[in-house]
Amino acid sequence: KPAGGPLCRSGDSGFVLDVFWSGAFAQIRYSISEEVQEGTVVGNIAKDLGLDKSALKERGYRIVTGSTEPLFQVNQNDGVLYLKRRIDREEVCERSSPCLINLKTVLENPLEIHYVAVEILDINDHSPVFPEKEKRLEISESALPGARFQLQAARDPDVGQFSIQQYKLSHNEHFRVEVKDRGEDRKVPFLVLQKQLDRETAGKHKLRLTAVDGGKPPKSGDINIIVDVLDINDNSPAFTKELYSATLKENVSVGTVVIQVNATDFDQGANGEIIYSFGKEVDSKVMELFRIDENTGEIKVTGQIDFEKSKSYEIDIQASDKGQVPLTTDKSVMITVLDVNDNAPEIEVTSFSSSIKEDSKIGTTVALISVSDSDSGINGKVICTIKQEVPFTLAPSLQENMFAVVTRSHLDREMISQYDVTIMAKDTGEPSFLTEKTISVVVSDVNDNSPEFSSSPYTFYITENNSPGASVFSVKASDRDEGDNALISYHILRDVSGDNKLSSFLNVNSEKGDILALKSFDFETLKTFQFQVVATDSGAPSLSSNVTVNVFILDQNDNAPVILYPLSSNGSAEGVEEIPRNVNAGHLVTKVRAYDADIGYNGWLLFSLQEVTDHSLFGLDRYTGQIRTLRSFTETDEAEHKLVILVKDNGNVSLSATATVIVKLVEPKEAFAASDVKSAAKVDEDDNVTFYLMITLGSVSVLFLISIIVLIAMQCSKSTDYTSKYLQETNYDGTLCHSIQYRSGDKRYMLVGPRMSIGSTIVPGSHANTLVLPDRRRASEEVRHFKMETLRRLTVSIVCL
């Protein structure tokens, strides 16, 4: 064919080929559907152009590309053009038709340029889509059939037969759809009114519009159309009742609702909003007594209604809507006035004393009142009473309708400090009127209550070695009075007889009740004492009360152990013991004795070997202080051994002392000689002791008789609230273990040492090393125990002397 004319056209594999020749270049046109897989062959350019396949690679056959990634690629070996990536026609060409992609291919040496056009064919891969999910239309109920309302068209990116072909509307009797074709695949739907709307019948219509394309099978998209029917004023207000009537008592308060009228309108918005008003012919005097709420239809009282002036009222009411051309309806309301007892009693306080003392006598006048009623006859007769149950009553006066408020019983401010007295005045009309008036009567205070301590007696525990001048505990009292009558000051009751000198070492904060110790207490010197604190109010005259304070001193580990044995002539804790060399294992060498003035764990002593020349020879009992041999002596053992014994207590911070025992080993004959010397010395001592023993026995007898007399005197004069007894027990078992017993009220206390041989039971209420013992003794047993303990203590004391 001539240059520029079509050479051939091929439809193989769904592709279309057109070849055009013009001078030094040629143009080929292919067709391919969108969305085909990448690598799909578009056509063989070398074959279609008649190029030598073997020279393609040598001449650098290629596609000229720009900055964007190419959609196609040519094989330099065989000249086949294939798809490099999947193509979306709507992305490449949008709605352009036909969709062509122009490629420029180049051969070097000699230069040849060939143009290739690839047409992207559309497939039905998109459904119609509306811009909105829902569309609302407002159509007046006055719209006539045939009215048209344009709707938004759906959009389908496909073209040609795959674009939107028709619109369908859901079935209804009021609307149908029409489509106007505006070219370029644009079809615009219109909603056409077939039947006139009535908002009062149906105020809203729901439709569904569907757009359908021409694919096989077709694809579609939907939109919901909601038609709101706009109202027009085509209905007049209608009252809900045929007759409105009401009764009204005279003298009702302004604002009282007499009756409420109600009308309805089937229209909507302003056309259905109703306002109420009086008719144009209503008398102006009636309008001064009544008004109507234009929104609610309530008729309210605005003036003084008096039965004697008018017994009834007939009022014309008008209901009107708010349409541009309002529609109205009229109705009459009949109001009947009822006569009542329309004057309530009045109470006037002519004289009033707002405060009265709590010690006022019965019959004291608090206030004078007068009552009155403007009515006459039975409606003006008044009965006057006091409403509450209060210690006041009404006493009639000589003058009519005059009353005095007087006390009828004694007052107590601490129980009730103020009374609200309500006076009621009631007439005898039918129905009766009741008037109330409240007066507040304040009961003033007098100093009639003594201070009361929060506890009686007080019991406190103080650790010895307290800081002088510091607060150790406090007492607290309260007074039910008020003001100065309840202002309390504290002081310690000093013992003028001088028996209790400890109170001079105490001071009290007069305002707060804090007790200060002016000296440091020593448990070993003083274990318990008591004193009294007086609380006095500031009334005139003032009242006071006192309380007993029991104080128990608690022990601290402030005494180091004292070595009783061994003691040398110069007073140091050092002794020498001689034992035969032939003694067996377990032989008692000596016994270290010690004493600690503290009690409990603070006085519990333990013994340990601090230093010893040979650990295999001697052993020490840690509890008794006994030193015994661990084995028999041999010829190689040294003749003298030094033992240093550490004695320490069991306090939190333990104190200790040391004793030194020098043990000398002697031959048996030397031991016997030493024994004879000691026996002779003992005989001499016995001769001297006999004389002292006779004196001792005589003294014990005399002291025993004195003890019996003292016991009888104490039993007759002892206090049931507080008794203190101290019983020293000297149980010697290496160390001096002892206990202190005392009583307070109905409880017995015992401060015990480490070896509590007493069969006691710990019960709740114990403090530190203080045991509270259950009091199982009878009076006779207590006397007997006291006698035995007194005798034993006297005996021990004399023996110690």
Short mmCIF file of C-alpha atoms in Angstrom, two decimals, residues 555-728:
data_model
loop_
_atom_site.label_atom_id
_atom_site.label_comp_id
_atom_site.label_asym_id
_atom_site.label_seq_id
_atom_site.Cartn_x
_atom_site.Cartn_y
_atom_site.Cartn_z
CA ASP A 555 13.47 -1.12 135.36
CA GLN A 556 16.34 -0.35 132.99
CA ASN A 557 19.65 -2.13 132.74
CA ASP A 558 21.62 0.51 134.61
CA ASN A 559 23.45 -1.67 137.17
CA ALA A 560 26.47 -3.78 136.37
CA PRO A 561 26.86 -7.17 138.05
CA VAL A 562 28.64 -7.13 141.45
CA ILE A 563 31.02 -9.98 142.33
CA LEU A 564 30.22 -11.36 145.80
CA TYR A 565 32.78 -14.17 145.70
CA PRO A 566 35.70 -14.36 145.30
CA LEU A 567 36.82 -11.13 146.98
CA SER A 568 40.39 -10.43 148.03
CA SER A 569 41.47 -8.43 151.03
CA ASN A 570 41.91 -5.30 148.96
CA GLY A 571 38.33 -5.56 147.61
CA SER A 572 39.17 -6.82 144.12
CA ALA A 573 37.31 -9.79 142.59
CA GLU A 574 40.19 -12.21 142.92
CA GLY A 575 40.63 -15.37 144.96
CA VAL A 576 42.97 -18.36 145.39
CA GLU A 577 41.69 -21.95 145.59
CA GLU A 578 43.89 -24.94 146.54
CA ILE A 579 42.82 -28.44 145.51
CA PRO A 580 44.55 -31.82 145.77
CA ARG A 581 46.22 -33.04 142.62
CA ASN A 582 44.53 -36.45 142.91
CA VAL A 583 40.86 -35.20 142.59
CA ASN A 584 38.66 -36.84 139.99
CA ALA A 585 36.80 -35.27 137.08
CA GLY A 586 33.72 -33.27 138.21
CA HIS A 587 35.32 -32.04 141.42
CA LEU A 588 33.84 -28.67 142.57
CA VAL A 589 36.72 -26.22 142.64
CA THR A 590 34.73 -23.16 143.74
CA LYS A 591 31.61 -21.19 142.96
CA VAL A 592 31.62 -17.64 141.65
CA ARG A 593 28.77 -15.63 143.19
CA ALA A 594 27.45 -12.35 141.79
CA TYR A 595 24.51 -10.02 142.22
CA ASP A 596 22.75 -7.51 139.93
CA ALA A 597 20.48 -4.81 141.41
CA ASP A 598 18.31 -4.85 138.25
CA ILE A 599 15.42 -7.29 137.79
CA GLY A 600 14.10 -9.54 135.06
CA TYR A 601 16.39 -10.08 132.13
CA ASN A 602 18.40 -7.05 133.21
CA GLY A 603 19.35 -8.97 136.38
CA TRP A 604 19.71 -12.44 134.85
CA LEU A 605 23.42 -13.23 135.04
CA LEU A 606 25.39 -15.60 132.84
CA PHE A 607 28.94 -16.83 133.48
CA SER A 608 31.61 -17.55 130.90
CA LEU A 609 35.33 -18.31 130.92
CA GLN A 610 37.04 -15.27 129.53
CA GLU A 611 40.57 -16.59 130.03
CA VAL A 612 41.95 -19.99 131.16
CA THR A 613 45.41 -21.53 130.95
CA ASP A 614 44.14 -25.00 129.99
CA HIS A 615 40.67 -25.46 128.53
CA SER A 616 40.77 -29.21 129.05
CA LEU A 617 41.09 -28.97 132.85
CA PHE A 618 38.24 -26.74 134.04
CA GLY A 619 34.63 -26.18 133.10
CA LEU A 620 32.22 -23.40 134.14
CA ASP A 621 28.43 -23.73 134.55
CA ARG A 622 27.07 -20.66 132.73
CA TYR A 623 24.03 -20.44 135.02
CA THR A 624 25.37 -21.35 138.52
CA GLY A 625 28.96 -20.10 138.28
CA GLN A 626 30.32 -23.43 139.54
CA ILE A 627 33.87 -24.30 138.44
CA ARG A 628 34.54 -28.02 138.19
CA THR A 629 37.38 -30.18 136.93
CA LEU A 630 36.88 -31.76 133.53
CA ARG A 631 39.46 -34.52 133.99
CA SER A 632 41.99 -35.87 136.47
CA PHE A 633 45.30 -34.07 136.81
CA THR A 634 48.53 -35.57 135.48
CA GLU A 635 52.14 -35.09 136.47
CA THR A 636 52.70 -32.85 133.48
CA ASP A 637 49.95 -30.37 134.40
CA GLU A 638 51.15 -27.08 135.81
CA ALA A 639 50.74 -26.48 139.52
CA GLU A 640 48.93 -23.14 139.17
CA HIS A 641 46.17 -22.08 136.83
CA LYS A 642 44.54 -18.71 136.29
CA LEU A 643 40.84 -18.49 135.38
CA VAL A 644 39.20 -15.18 134.39
CA ILE A 645 35.38 -15.40 134.61
CA LEU A 646 33.13 -12.88 132.79
CA VAL A 647 29.78 -12.21 134.46
CA LYS A 648 27.24 -10.31 132.28
CA ASP A 649 23.53 -9.60 132.48
CA ASN A 650 20.91 -10.06 129.73
CA GLY A 651 19.92 -6.45 129.16
CA ASN A 652 19.54 -5.03 125.62
CA VAL A 653 22.92 -3.42 126.20
CA SER A 654 24.45 -5.88 128.62
CA LEU A 655 26.76 -4.87 131.49
CA SER A 656 29.46 -7.12 132.85
CA ALA A 657 32.12 -7.71 135.53
CA THR A 658 35.08 -10.08 135.76
CA ALA A 659 36.44 -12.25 138.56
CA THR A 660 39.84 -13.97 138.71
CA VAL A 661 40.33 -17.35 140.37
CA ILE A 662 43.87 -18.74 140.92
CA VAL A 663 43.71 -22.54 141.24
CA LYS A 664 46.77 -24.15 142.93
CA LEU A 665 47.35 -27.88 142.81
CA VAL A 666 48.83 -29.30 146.04
CA GLU A 667 49.82 -32.75 147.14
CA PRO A 668 47.19 -34.64 149.14
CA LYS A 669 49.05 -34.38 152.46
CA GLU A 670 49.30 -30.61 152.12
CA ALA A 671 45.58 -30.51 151.44
CA PHE A 672 44.85 -32.44 154.64
CA ALA A 673 47.02 -30.09 156.67
CA ALA A 674 45.18 -27.10 155.27
CA SER A 675 41.91 -28.80 156.11
CA ASP A 676 42.92 -29.25 159.75
CA VAL A 677 43.84 -25.58 160.06
CA LYS A 678 40.46 -24.57 158.67
CA SER A 679 38.64 -26.93 161.07
CA ALA A 680 40.39 -25.42 164.06
CA ALA A 681 39.50 -21.95 162.90
CA LYS A 682 35.93 -23.01 162.47
CA VAL A 683 35.70 -24.28 166.07
CA ASP A 684 36.85 -20.91 167.29
CA GLU A 685 34.30 -19.19 165.12
CA ASP A 686 31.51 -21.47 166.39
CA ASP A 687 32.27 -20.45 169.97
CA ASN A 688 31.84 -16.82 168.98
CA VAL A 689 28.76 -17.45 166.86
CA THR A 690 26.86 -19.17 169.67
CA PHE A 691 26.66 -15.95 171.59
CA TYR A 692 25.46 -13.98 168.54
CA LEU A 693 22.93 -16.66 167.65
CA MET A 694 21.25 -16.32 171.03
CA ILE A 695 20.96 -12.57 170.51
CA THR A 696 19.60 -13.17 167.00
CA LEU A 697 16.89 -15.56 168.15
CA GLY A 698 15.77 -13.11 170.80
CA SER A 699 15.66 -10.29 168.24
CA VAL A 700 13.65 -12.43 165.82
CA SER A 701 11.07 -13.18 168.50
CA VAL A 702 10.66 -9.51 169.34
CA LEU A 703 10.44 -8.51 165.67
CA PHE A 704 7.88 -11.26 165.07
CA LEU A 705 5.61 -9.83 167.77
CA ILE A 706 6.04 -6.35 166.33
CA SER A 707 5.16 -7.69 162.86
CA ILE A 708 1.91 -9.20 164.15
CA ILE A 709 0.92 -5.83 165.65
CA VAL A 710 1.83 -3.96 162.46
CA LEU A 711 -0.12 -6.46 160.36
CA ILE A 712 -3.28 -5.96 162.43
CA ALA A 713 -2.92 -2.17 162.15
CA MET A 714 -2.43 -2.38 158.34
CA GLN A 715 -5.45 -4.63 157.85
CA CYS A 716 -7.61 -2.14 159.72
CA SER A 717 -6.38 0.92 157.84
CA LYS A 718 -5.39 -0.36 154.37
CA SER A 719 -7.10 1.15 151.29
CA THR A 720 -9.11 -1.04 148.96
CA ASP A 721 -8.03 1.08 146.02
CA TYR A 722 -4.31 0.79 146.32
CA THR A 723 -1.95 -1.52 148.32
CA SER A 724 1.73 -2.05 147.69
CA LYS A 725 3.75 -4.97 149.11
CA TYR A 726 7.31 -5.81 148.37
CA LEU A 727 8.47 -9.38 148.90
CA GLN A 728 12.14 -10.08 148.40
#
